[in-house]
């Protein structure tokens, strides 16, 4: 009799779990939507899952439009994504060595989702949550909002996060990332993880793209891509892009490709500084990036392995490039790096400006 009751109880719990899972998926499907911004020949689409930029259509020198960001056709594909295509990553972008840090005498342990380190905020960072849409004007801007709770992925304190994408004129896209801690000091370092290919997302690799990075120094890393704490000159190394040159020119001298934080020239703060310029000769497209952040991660999609994306395009190694303006990686464990700690009453502000042309 006891075994029968136990069996019925187990069956009942199983049914309940399945029902709740279906209900949650149903609610998610109702909450997750796609949105569009269009002005002139510039068109950008988003989803509120991860505040992801899913496509960006640009004209080439002849007026032909192409989608220049890598991504997927369905939201479900983004849910299963390990590449962070087009997402807002946080609470702390990039890596935290050993998945831990000390703040005001207290040790915090974050989610070790990459070996024993934390990458892009943990297993369920900001790229894997549903954001609310606060405002959407299709010809102007869209604002996403997320409330990050105390202890989420191991980070302290409640934080309100706002991300606004806005069109400026007919050839500029701006992104404003804001965050306010509500009750505890906490590290905050948000980043946009878009993969760009100015020839078109399905056109092959980006090795013939030319890039200029306005940065004379980098923060070297160990074999796990954790900064050593040093800040070194790029002079005479394959990392030197002070003058525009092809990405593929010296990439063979590096293990895997580029995946490093550059120390942007000048002083970080409220004012925007030109950070990078990317050009693609076949289409004539050019992208300038301006930002107020101290660093930019230049990543050449070294880990992409035949990922099936939009329109069944197959994205292989070097299919896109990322320019993630940011605070320095693992800053919480290096006192000589610019601090990412934001206190209650203070605000975090990260601004990016993309300027697109074609000649």
mmCIF file of C-alpha atoms in Angstrom:
data_model
loop_
_atom_site.group_PDB
_atom_site.id
_atom_site.type_symbol
_atom_site.label_atom_id
_atom_site.label_comp_id
_atom_site.label_asym_id
_atom_site.label_seq_id
_atom_site.Cartn_x
_atom_site.Cartn_y
_atom_site.Cartn_z
ATOM 1 C CA UNK A 1 0.000 0.000 0.000
ATOM 2 C CA UNK A 2 2.827 2.348 0.946
ATOM 3 C CA UNK A 3 4.662 1.562 -2.314
ATOM 4 C CA UNK A 4 1.469 2.242 -4.291
ATOM 5 C CA UNK A 5 0.956 5.590 -2.558
ATOM 6 C CA UNK A 6 4.609 6.441 -3.128
ATOM 7 C CA UNK A 7 4.295 5.570 -6.816
ATOM 8 C CA UNK A 8 1.192 7.730 -7.160
ATOM 9 C CA UNK A 9 3.025 10.564 -5.389
ATOM 10 C CA UNK A 10 5.996 10.272 -7.762
ATOM 11 C CA UNK A 11 3.686 10.190 -10.794
ATOM 12 C CA UNK A 12 1.842 13.229 -9.463
ATOM 13 C CA UNK A 13 5.095 15.145 -8.979
ATOM 14 C CA UNK A 14 6.278 14.178 -12.469
ATOM 15 C CA UNK A 15 3.042 15.434 -14.012
ATOM 16 C CA UNK A 16 3.329 18.645 -12.000
ATOM 17 C CA UNK A 17 6.937 19.207 -13.115
ATOM 18 C CA UNK A 18 6.014 18.623 -16.780
ATOM 19 C CA UNK A 19 3.043 20.985 -16.450
ATOM 20 C CA UNK A 20 5.137 23.702 -14.813
ATOM 21 C CA UNK A 21 7.849 23.307 -17.461
ATOM 22 C CA UNK A 22 5.288 23.650 -20.260
ATOM 23 C CA UNK A 23 3.705 26.622 -18.481
ATOM 24 C CA UNK A 24 7.060 28.381 -18.102
ATOM 25 C CA UNK A 25 7.875 27.744 -21.770
ATOM 26 C CA UNK A 26 4.442 29.104 -22.721
ATOM 27 C CA UNK A 27 4.962 32.247 -20.626
ATOM 28 C CA UNK A 28 8.451 32.672 -22.116
ATOM 29 C CA UNK A 29 7.087 32.369 -25.650
ATOM 30 C CA UNK A 30 4.518 35.068 -24.861
ATOM 31 C CA UNK A 31 7.124 37.389 -23.347
ATOM 32 C CA UNK A 32 9.849 36.971 -25.955
ATOM 33 C CA UNK A 33 9.353 39.076 -29.069
ATOM 34 C CA UNK A 34 11.317 40.672 -31.879
ATOM 35 C CA UNK A 35 11.609 44.401 -32.539
ATOM 36 C CA UNK A 36 12.880 46.581 -35.353
ATOM 37 C CA UNK A 37 14.471 49.993 -35.824
ATOM 38 C CA UNK A 38 14.620 51.503 -39.317
ATOM 39 C CA UNK A 39 15.741 54.832 -40.682
ATOM 40 C CA UNK A 40 16.764 55.390 -44.265
ATOM 41 C CA UNK A 41 18.694 52.319 -45.444
ATOM 42 C CA UNK A 42 19.812 51.314 -41.941
ATOM 43 C CA UNK A 43 17.677 48.580 -40.406
ATOM 44 C CA UNK A 44 18.322 46.746 -37.119
ATOM 45 C CA UNK A 45 16.347 43.984 -35.407
ATOM 46 C CA UNK A 46 16.426 42.797 -31.806
ATOM 47 C CA UNK A 47 14.869 40.349 -29.400
ATOM 48 C CA UNK A 48 14.290 40.948 -25.698
ATOM 49 C CA UNK A 49 15.897 37.580 -24.981
ATOM 50 C CA UNK A 50 19.376 38.717 -23.965
ATOM 51 C CA UNK A 51 18.665 42.166 -25.473
ATOM 52 C CA UNK A 52 20.243 40.609 -28.575
ATOM 53 C CA UNK A 53 20.892 42.477 -31.816
ATOM 54 C CA UNK A 54 19.775 39.830 -34.308
ATOM 55 C CA UNK A 55 20.445 41.596 -37.619
ATOM 56 C CA UNK A 56 21.770 44.834 -39.079
ATOM 57 C CA UNK A 57 21.191 45.659 -42.745
ATOM 58 C CA UNK A 58 23.600 48.063 -44.434
ATOM 59 C CA UNK A 59 23.955 49.237 -48.034
ATOM 60 C CA UNK A 60 27.228 48.717 -49.880
ATOM 61 C CA UNK A 61 28.781 51.268 -52.267
ATOM 62 C CA UNK A 62 26.176 50.334 -54.903
ATOM 63 C CA UNK A 63 23.221 50.499 -52.522
ATOM 64 C CA UNK A 64 22.883 46.716 -52.134
ATOM 65 C CA UNK A 65 21.841 45.784 -48.605
ATOM 66 C CA UNK A 66 23.376 42.931 -46.638
ATOM 67 C CA UNK A 67 22.968 41.692 -43.079
ATOM 68 C CA UNK A 68 26.394 42.265 -41.505
ATOM 69 C CA UNK A 69 25.991 40.547 -38.121
ATOM 70 C CA UNK A 70 26.097 36.830 -37.399
ATOM 71 C CA UNK A 71 23.090 35.262 -35.707
ATOM 72 C CA UNK A 72 20.177 32.855 -35.837
ATOM 73 C CA UNK A 73 16.720 32.751 -37.420
ATOM 74 C CA UNK A 74 14.845 31.760 -34.240
ATOM 75 C CA UNK A 75 14.813 32.800 -30.600
ATOM 76 C CA UNK A 76 15.072 29.146 -29.582
ATOM 77 C CA UNK A 77 18.443 29.005 -31.297
ATOM 78 C CA UNK A 78 19.633 31.931 -29.172
ATOM 79 C CA UNK A 79 18.483 30.067 -26.049
ATOM 80 C CA UNK A 80 20.825 27.207 -26.916
ATOM 81 C CA UNK A 81 23.630 29.497 -28.086
ATOM 82 C CA UNK A 82 27.143 29.259 -26.637
ATOM 83 C CA UNK A 83 28.635 31.967 -28.885
ATOM 84 C CA UNK A 84 26.846 34.998 -27.328
ATOM 85 C CA UNK A 85 25.854 36.187 -30.832
ATOM 86 C CA UNK A 86 24.732 39.837 -30.589
ATOM 87 C CA UNK A 87 23.966 39.690 -26.863
ATOM 88 C CA UNK A 88 24.409 42.066 -23.963
ATOM 89 C CA UNK A 89 26.714 40.219 -21.578
ATOM 90 C CA UNK A 90 27.050 40.858 -17.834
ATOM 91 C CA UNK A 91 26.790 41.437 -14.881
ATOM 92 C CA UNK A 92 30.547 41.290 -15.523
ATOM 93 C CA UNK A 93 31.603 40.750 -19.129
ATOM 94 C CA UNK A 94 34.707 38.780 -20.053
ATOM 95 C CA UNK A 95 36.519 36.625 -17.494
ATOM 96 C CA UNK A 96 36.905 36.494 -13.726
ATOM 97 C CA UNK A 97 39.880 34.351 -12.769
ATOM 98 C CA UNK A 98 39.123 31.518 -10.382
ATOM 99 C CA UNK A 99 35.444 32.546 -10.363
ATOM 100 C CA UNK A 100 35.972 34.623 -7.233
ATOM 101 C CA UNK A 101 36.840 38.091 -6.004
ATOM 102 C CA UNK A 102 37.071 39.987 -2.744
ATOM 103 C CA UNK A 103 35.109 43.163 -2.080
ATOM 104 C CA UNK A 104 35.218 45.106 1.185
ATOM 105 C CA UNK A 105 36.737 42.150 2.994
ATOM 106 C CA UNK A 106 34.154 39.628 1.786
ATOM 107 C CA UNK A 107 34.902 36.808 -0.628
ATOM 108 C CA UNK A 108 32.373 36.306 -3.426
ATOM 109 C CA UNK A 109 32.291 33.141 -5.512
ATOM 110 C CA UNK A 110 30.786 33.459 -8.974
ATOM 111 C CA UNK A 111 29.553 30.727 -11.302
ATOM 112 C CA UNK A 112 32.533 28.879 -12.881
ATOM 113 C CA UNK A 113 31.063 28.330 -16.343
ATOM 114 C CA UNK A 114 34.388 28.151 -18.215
ATOM 115 C CA UNK A 115 36.626 25.662 -16.455
ATOM 116 C CA UNK A 116 37.199 27.159 -13.021
ATOM 117 C CA UNK A 117 36.714 30.725 -14.295
ATOM 118 C CA UNK A 118 33.609 32.849 -14.871
ATOM 119 C CA UNK A 119 32.867 34.036 -18.414
ATOM 120 C CA UNK A 120 30.364 36.776 -19.322
ATOM 121 C CA UNK A 121 28.518 36.713 -16.002
ATOM 122 C CA UNK A 122 28.117 32.960 -15.536
ATOM 123 C CA UNK A 123 25.925 30.152 -16.883
ATOM 124 C CA UNK A 124 22.874 32.417 -16.904
ATOM 125 C CA UNK A 125 24.223 35.888 -17.389
ATOM 126 C CA UNK A 126 22.376 38.838 -18.897
ATOM 127 C CA UNK A 127 22.578 37.191 -22.339
ATOM 128 C CA UNK A 128 20.254 34.400 -21.149
ATOM 129 C CA UNK A 129 17.463 36.314 -19.437
ATOM 130 C CA UNK A 130 14.268 37.950 -20.680
ATOM 131 C CA UNK A 131 14.416 41.740 -20.642
ATOM 132 C CA UNK A 132 11.336 43.956 -20.493
ATOM 133 C CA UNK A 133 10.806 46.573 -23.194
ATOM 134 C CA UNK A 134 10.390 50.005 -21.626
ATOM 135 C CA UNK A 135 10.075 52.051 -24.794
ATOM 136 C CA UNK A 136 10.077 51.367 -28.528
ATOM 137 C CA UNK A 137 9.827 53.924 -31.314
ATOM 138 C CA UNK A 138 10.513 52.040 -34.587
ATOM 139 C CA UNK A 139 12.141 55.014 -36.303
ATOM 140 C CA UNK A 140 14.203 56.068 -33.308
ATOM 141 C CA UNK A 141 15.081 53.795 -30.360
ATOM 142 C CA UNK A 142 14.327 50.832 -28.135
ATOM 143 C CA UNK A 143 15.028 50.502 -24.407
ATOM 144 C CA UNK A 144 15.357 47.170 -22.592
ATOM 145 C CA UNK A 145 15.302 46.792 -18.809
ATOM 146 C CA UNK A 146 16.398 44.020 -16.466
ATOM 147 C CA UNK A 147 16.437 43.686 -12.693
ATOM 148 C CA UNK A 148 19.422 41.636 -11.548
ATOM 149 C CA UNK A 149 18.861 40.154 -8.105
ATOM 150 C CA UNK A 150 21.207 39.881 -5.131
ATOM 151 C CA UNK A 151 23.254 36.690 -5.449
ATOM 152 C CA UNK A 152 22.540 36.176 -9.161
ATOM 153 C CA UNK A 153 25.397 34.016 -10.471
ATOM 154 C CA UNK A 154 27.182 34.882 -7.203
ATOM 155 C CA UNK A 155 27.276 38.685 -7.584
ATOM 156 C CA UNK A 156 26.280 40.915 -4.660
ATOM 157 C CA UNK A 157 23.323 43.275 -4.541
ATOM 158 C CA UNK A 158 20.266 44.154 -6.588
ATOM 159 C CA UNK A 159 20.983 46.077 -9.786
ATOM 160 C CA UNK A 160 18.675 47.805 -12.263
ATOM 161 C CA UNK A 161 20.009 47.671 -15.824
ATOM 162 C CA UNK A 162 18.820 49.698 -18.834
ATOM 163 C CA UNK A 163 20.034 49.224 -22.408
ATOM 164 C CA UNK A 164 18.999 51.635 -25.155
ATOM 165 C CA UNK A 165 19.750 51.190 -28.854
ATOM 166 C CA UNK A 166 19.114 54.376 -30.856
ATOM 167 C CA UNK A 167 19.409 55.468 -34.469
ATOM 168 C CA UNK A 168 21.165 58.785 -35.087
ATOM 169 C CA UNK A 169 20.797 60.369 -38.491
ATOM 170 C CA UNK A 170 20.693 57.772 -41.259
ATOM 171 C CA UNK A 171 24.016 56.026 -40.713
ATOM 172 C CA UNK A 172 24.717 55.825 -36.974
ATOM 173 C CA UNK A 173 23.675 53.406 -34.253
ATOM 174 C CA UNK A 174 24.279 54.313 -30.621
ATOM 175 C CA UNK A 175 24.076 52.041 -27.607
ATOM 176 C CA UNK A 176 23.737 53.262 -24.039
ATOM 177 C CA UNK A 177 24.164 50.754 -21.201
ATOM 178 C CA UNK A 178 23.255 51.996 -17.727
ATOM 179 C CA UNK A 179 23.187 50.238 -14.375
ATOM 180 C CA UNK A 180 22.415 51.277 -10.803
ATOM 181 C CA UNK A 181 23.205 49.174 -7.726
ATOM 182 C CA UNK A 182 20.331 49.414 -5.250
ATOM 183 C CA UNK A 183 21.703 48.096 -1.977
ATOM 184 C CA UNK A 184 25.305 46.812 -2.188
ATOM 185 C CA UNK A 185 28.559 47.702 -3.924
ATOM 186 C CA UNK A 186 29.075 45.393 -6.901
ATOM 187 C CA UNK A 187 31.265 45.024 -9.995
ATOM 188 C CA UNK A 188 29.540 45.993 -13.251
ATOM 189 C CA UNK A 189 31.032 45.596 -16.705
ATOM 190 C CA UNK A 190 28.563 45.257 -19.580
ATOM 191 C CA UNK A 191 29.472 44.542 -23.193
ATOM 192 C CA UNK A 192 27.838 44.077 -26.595
ATOM 193 C CA UNK A 193 28.926 40.758 -28.102
ATOM 194 C CA UNK A 194 28.054 41.314 -31.775
ATOM 195 C CA UNK A 195 29.995 39.401 -34.436
ATOM 196 C CA UNK A 196 30.540 41.627 -37.490
ATOM 197 C CA UNK A 197 31.251 40.715 -41.092
ATOM 198 C CA UNK A 198 30.970 43.786 -43.293
ATOM 199 C CA UNK A 199 30.911 41.684 -46.466
ATOM 200 C CA UNK A 200 27.747 39.990 -45.199
ATOM 201 C CA UNK A 201 27.125 37.496 -42.415
ATOM 202 C CA UNK A 202 27.187 34.563 -44.861
ATOM 203 C CA UNK A 203 30.190 35.654 -46.963
ATOM 204 C CA UNK A 204 32.994 33.640 -45.383
ATOM 205 C CA UNK A 205 35.809 34.897 -43.154
ATOM 206 C CA UNK A 206 36.883 38.379 -42.087
ATOM 207 C CA UNK A 207 40.630 37.910 -42.655
ATOM 208 C CA UNK A 208 40.694 40.385 -45.575
ATOM 209 C CA UNK A 209 38.913 43.086 -43.545
ATOM 210 C CA UNK A 210 41.224 45.921 -42.557
ATOM 211 C CA UNK A 211 41.146 47.174 -38.997
ATOM 212 C CA UNK A 212 42.654 50.079 -37.125
ATOM 213 C CA UNK A 213 42.717 49.921 -33.322
ATOM 214 C CA UNK A 214 43.590 53.159 -31.571
ATOM 215 C CA UNK A 215 45.433 51.481 -28.726
ATOM 216 C CA UNK A 216 49.166 51.228 -28.056
ATOM 217 C CA UNK A 217 48.904 48.674 -25.239
ATOM 218 C CA UNK A 218 47.206 45.403 -24.336
ATOM 219 C CA UNK A 219 46.590 43.401 -21.165
ATOM 220 C CA UNK A 220 48.405 40.066 -21.766
ATOM 221 C CA UNK A 221 46.747 36.826 -20.698
ATOM 222 C CA UNK A 222 47.750 33.350 -19.556
ATOM 223 C CA UNK A 223 46.789 30.066 -21.223
ATOM 224 C CA UNK A 224 43.244 30.358 -19.786
ATOM 225 C CA UNK A 225 42.863 33.905 -21.184
ATOM 226 C CA UNK A 226 43.037 35.432 -17.691
ATOM 227 C CA UNK A 227 45.025 38.695 -17.563
ATOM 228 C CA UNK A 228 48.424 38.447 -15.892
ATOM 229 C CA UNK A 229 48.025 41.964 -14.506
ATOM 230 C CA UNK A 230 50.605 43.435 -16.852
ATOM 231 C CA UNK A 231 49.968 46.232 -19.344
ATOM 232 C CA UNK A 232 52.376 45.939 -22.267
ATOM 233 C CA UNK A 233 53.206 47.719 -25.513
ATOM 234 C CA UNK A 234 52.060 46.308 -28.860
ATOM 235 C CA UNK A 235 55.118 47.697 -30.667
ATOM 236 C CA UNK A 236 56.672 45.114 -32.976
ATOM 237 C CA UNK A 237 53.983 42.498 -32.279
ATOM 238 C CA UNK A 238 51.106 41.048 -34.351
ATOM 239 C CA UNK A 239 48.780 43.059 -32.082
ATOM 240 C CA UNK A 240 49.847 46.365 -33.632
ATOM 241 C CA UNK A 241 46.922 47.832 -35.581
ATOM 242 C CA UNK A 242 47.721 51.505 -35.005
ATOM 243 C CA UNK A 243 47.755 51.814 -38.789
ATOM 244 C CA UNK A 244 45.011 50.029 -40.760
ATOM 245 C CA UNK A 245 46.005 46.571 -42.009
ATOM 246 C CA UNK A 246 44.420 43.243 -42.871
ATOM 247 C CA UNK A 247 43.330 41.114 -39.947
ATOM 248 C CA UNK A 248 44.772 38.004 -41.574
ATOM 249 C CA UNK A 249 48.193 39.574 -42.178
ATOM 250 C CA UNK A 250 49.863 38.225 -39.021
ATOM 251 C CA UNK A 251 47.103 36.133 -37.450
ATOM 252 C CA UNK A 252 49.134 32.952 -38.084
ATOM 253 C CA UNK A 253 51.685 34.197 -35.531
ATOM 254 C CA UNK A 254 49.132 33.856 -32.741
ATOM 255 C CA UNK A 255 47.711 30.677 -31.180
ATOM 256 C CA UNK A 256 44.175 30.507 -32.574
ATOM 257 C CA UNK A 257 43.762 34.145 -33.490
ATOM 258 C CA UNK A 258 43.015 37.457 -31.780
ATOM 259 C CA UNK A 259 41.275 37.440 -28.404
ATOM 260 C CA UNK A 260 42.796 40.214 -26.322
ATOM 261 C CA UNK A 261 41.872 43.403 -24.467
ATOM 262 C CA UNK A 262 43.347 46.588 -25.908
ATOM 263 C CA UNK A 263 43.945 49.625 -23.694
ATOM 264 C CA UNK A 264 42.292 52.388 -25.674
ATOM 265 C CA UNK A 265 44.442 55.506 -26.073
ATOM 266 C CA UNK A 266 43.385 58.572 -24.080
ATOM 267 C CA UNK A 267 41.386 58.892 -20.897
ATOM 268 C CA UNK A 268 38.202 56.922 -20.288
ATOM 269 C CA UNK A 269 35.216 58.778 -18.900
ATOM 270 C CA UNK A 270 32.200 60.697 -20.116
ATOM 271 C CA UNK A 271 33.607 61.636 -23.513
ATOM 272 C CA UNK A 272 33.646 59.275 -26.466
ATOM 273 C CA UNK A 273 36.958 58.325 -28.059
ATOM 274 C CA UNK A 274 37.484 56.751 -31.439
ATOM 275 C CA UNK A 275 38.301 53.134 -30.667
ATOM 276 C CA UNK A 276 38.369 51.229 -33.955
ATOM 277 C CA UNK A 277 37.823 51.520 -37.708
ATOM 278 C CA UNK A 278 36.946 48.486 -39.850
ATOM 279 C CA UNK A 279 36.793 48.493 -43.662
ATOM 280 C CA UNK A 280 35.832 45.868 -46.262
ATOM 281 C CA UNK A 281 37.122 46.574 -49.765
ATOM 282 C CA UNK A 282 34.741 44.492 -51.897
ATOM 283 C CA UNK A 283 31.592 46.241 -50.634
ATOM 284 C CA UNK A 284 33.246 49.524 -49.676
ATOM 285 C CA UNK A 285 31.647 49.359 -46.229
ATOM 286 C CA UNK A 286 33.305 51.101 -43.313
ATOM 287 C CA UNK A 287 32.453 50.990 -39.613
ATOM 288 C CA UNK A 288 33.818 53.415 -37.045
ATOM 289 C CA UNK A 289 33.440 52.624 -33.340
ATOM 290 C CA UNK A 290 33.526 55.262 -30.621
ATOM 291 C CA UNK A 291 33.195 54.567 -26.891
ATOM 292 C CA UNK A 292 33.791 55.908 -23.393
ATOM 293 C CA UNK A 293 35.308 52.665 -22.051
ATOM 294 C CA UNK A 294 38.985 52.050 -21.147
ATOM 295 C CA UNK A 295 39.299 48.805 -23.099
ATOM 296 C CA UNK A 296 38.089 46.923 -26.155
ATOM 297 C CA UNK A 297 38.233 43.153 -26.652
ATOM 298 C CA UNK A 298 39.217 42.287 -30.212
ATOM 299 C CA UNK A 299 38.080 38.734 -30.959
ATOM 300 C CA UNK A 300 38.227 36.986 -34.332
ATOM 301 C CA UNK A 301 35.706 34.205 -33.580
ATOM 302 C CA UNK A 302 38.475 31.681 -33.094
ATOM 303 C CA UNK A 303 36.185 29.125 -31.457
ATOM 304 C CA UNK A 304 33.402 29.037 -34.066
ATOM 305 C CA UNK A 305 33.050 25.524 -35.434
ATOM 306 C CA UNK A 306 30.492 25.138 -38.235
ATOM 307 C CA UNK A 307 27.673 26.876 -36.363
ATOM 308 C CA UNK A 308 24.481 26.893 -38.472
ATOM 309 C CA UNK A 309 23.092 30.415 -38.477
ATOM 310 C CA UNK A 310 20.664 32.613 -40.390
ATOM 311 C CA UNK A 311 19.428 31.224 -43.687
ATOM 312 C CA UNK A 312 21.398 28.025 -42.992
ATOM 313 C CA UNK A 313 24.676 29.901 -43.315
ATOM 314 C CA UNK A 314 27.516 27.915 -41.757
ATOM 315 C CA UNK A 315 29.752 30.066 -39.576
ATOM 316 C CA UNK A 316 33.276 28.717 -39.325
ATOM 317 C CA UNK A 317 36.431 29.953 -37.624
ATOM 318 C CA UNK A 318 37.088 33.647 -38.379
ATOM 319 C CA UNK A 319 33.541 34.155 -39.736
ATOM 320 C CA UNK A 320 33.119 37.364 -37.747
ATOM 321 C CA UNK A 321 34.955 39.865 -35.587
ATOM 322 C CA UNK A 322 33.935 41.236 -32.214
ATOM 323 C CA UNK A 323 34.824 44.658 -30.839
ATOM 324 C CA UNK A 324 33.599 44.591 -27.248
ATOM 325 C CA UNK A 325 34.250 47.896 -25.520
ATOM 326 C CA UNK A 326 34.597 47.201 -21.819
ATOM 327 C CA UNK A 327 36.403 47.586 -18.545
ATOM 328 C CA UNK A 328 39.515 45.426 -18.332
ATOM 329 C CA UNK A 329 38.933 41.659 -17.911
ATOM 330 C CA UNK A 330 39.342 40.295 -14.359
ATOM 331 C CA UNK A 331 39.615 43.855 -13.067
ATOM 332 C CA UNK A 332 38.130 42.702 -9.749
ATOM 333 C CA UNK A 333 41.357 40.787 -9.082
ATOM 334 C CA UNK A 334 43.884 43.383 -10.291
ATOM 335 C CA UNK A 335 44.140 46.591 -8.289
ATOM 336 C CA UNK A 336 46.208 48.271 -11.011
ATOM 337 C CA UNK A 337 43.300 47.937 -13.489
ATOM 338 C CA UNK A 338 40.504 50.549 -13.597
ATOM 339 C CA UNK A 339 37.930 49.656 -10.963
ATOM 340 C CA UNK A 340 34.557 48.238 -11.994
ATOM 341 C CA UNK A 341 33.029 48.566 -8.521
ATOM 342 C CA UNK A 342 29.874 50.683 -8.484
ATOM 343 C CA UNK A 343 28.315 51.723 -5.164
ATOM 344 C CA UNK A 344 24.657 52.372 -4.310
ATOM 345 C CA UNK A 345 23.879 55.949 -5.290
ATOM 346 C CA UNK A 346 26.361 55.771 -8.176
ATOM 347 C CA UNK A 347 25.624 54.888 -11.809
ATOM 348 C CA UNK A 348 27.427 52.837 -14.418
ATOM 349 C CA UNK A 349 27.383 54.303 -17.924
ATOM 350 C CA UNK A 350 28.758 52.665 -21.056
ATOM 351 C CA UNK A 351 28.225 54.303 -24.452
ATOM 352 C CA UNK A 352 29.045 52.948 -27.901
ATOM 353 C CA UNK A 353 28.587 54.742 -31.225
ATOM 354 C CA UNK A 354 28.797 52.974 -34.587
ATOM 355 C CA UNK A 355 29.120 55.081 -37.740
ATOM 356 C CA UNK A 356 28.539 53.256 -41.041
ATOM 357 C CA UNK A 357 29.536 54.479 -44.514
ATOM 358 C CA UNK A 358 30.235 52.940 -47.928
ATOM 359 C CA UNK A 359 32.572 54.304 -50.609
#
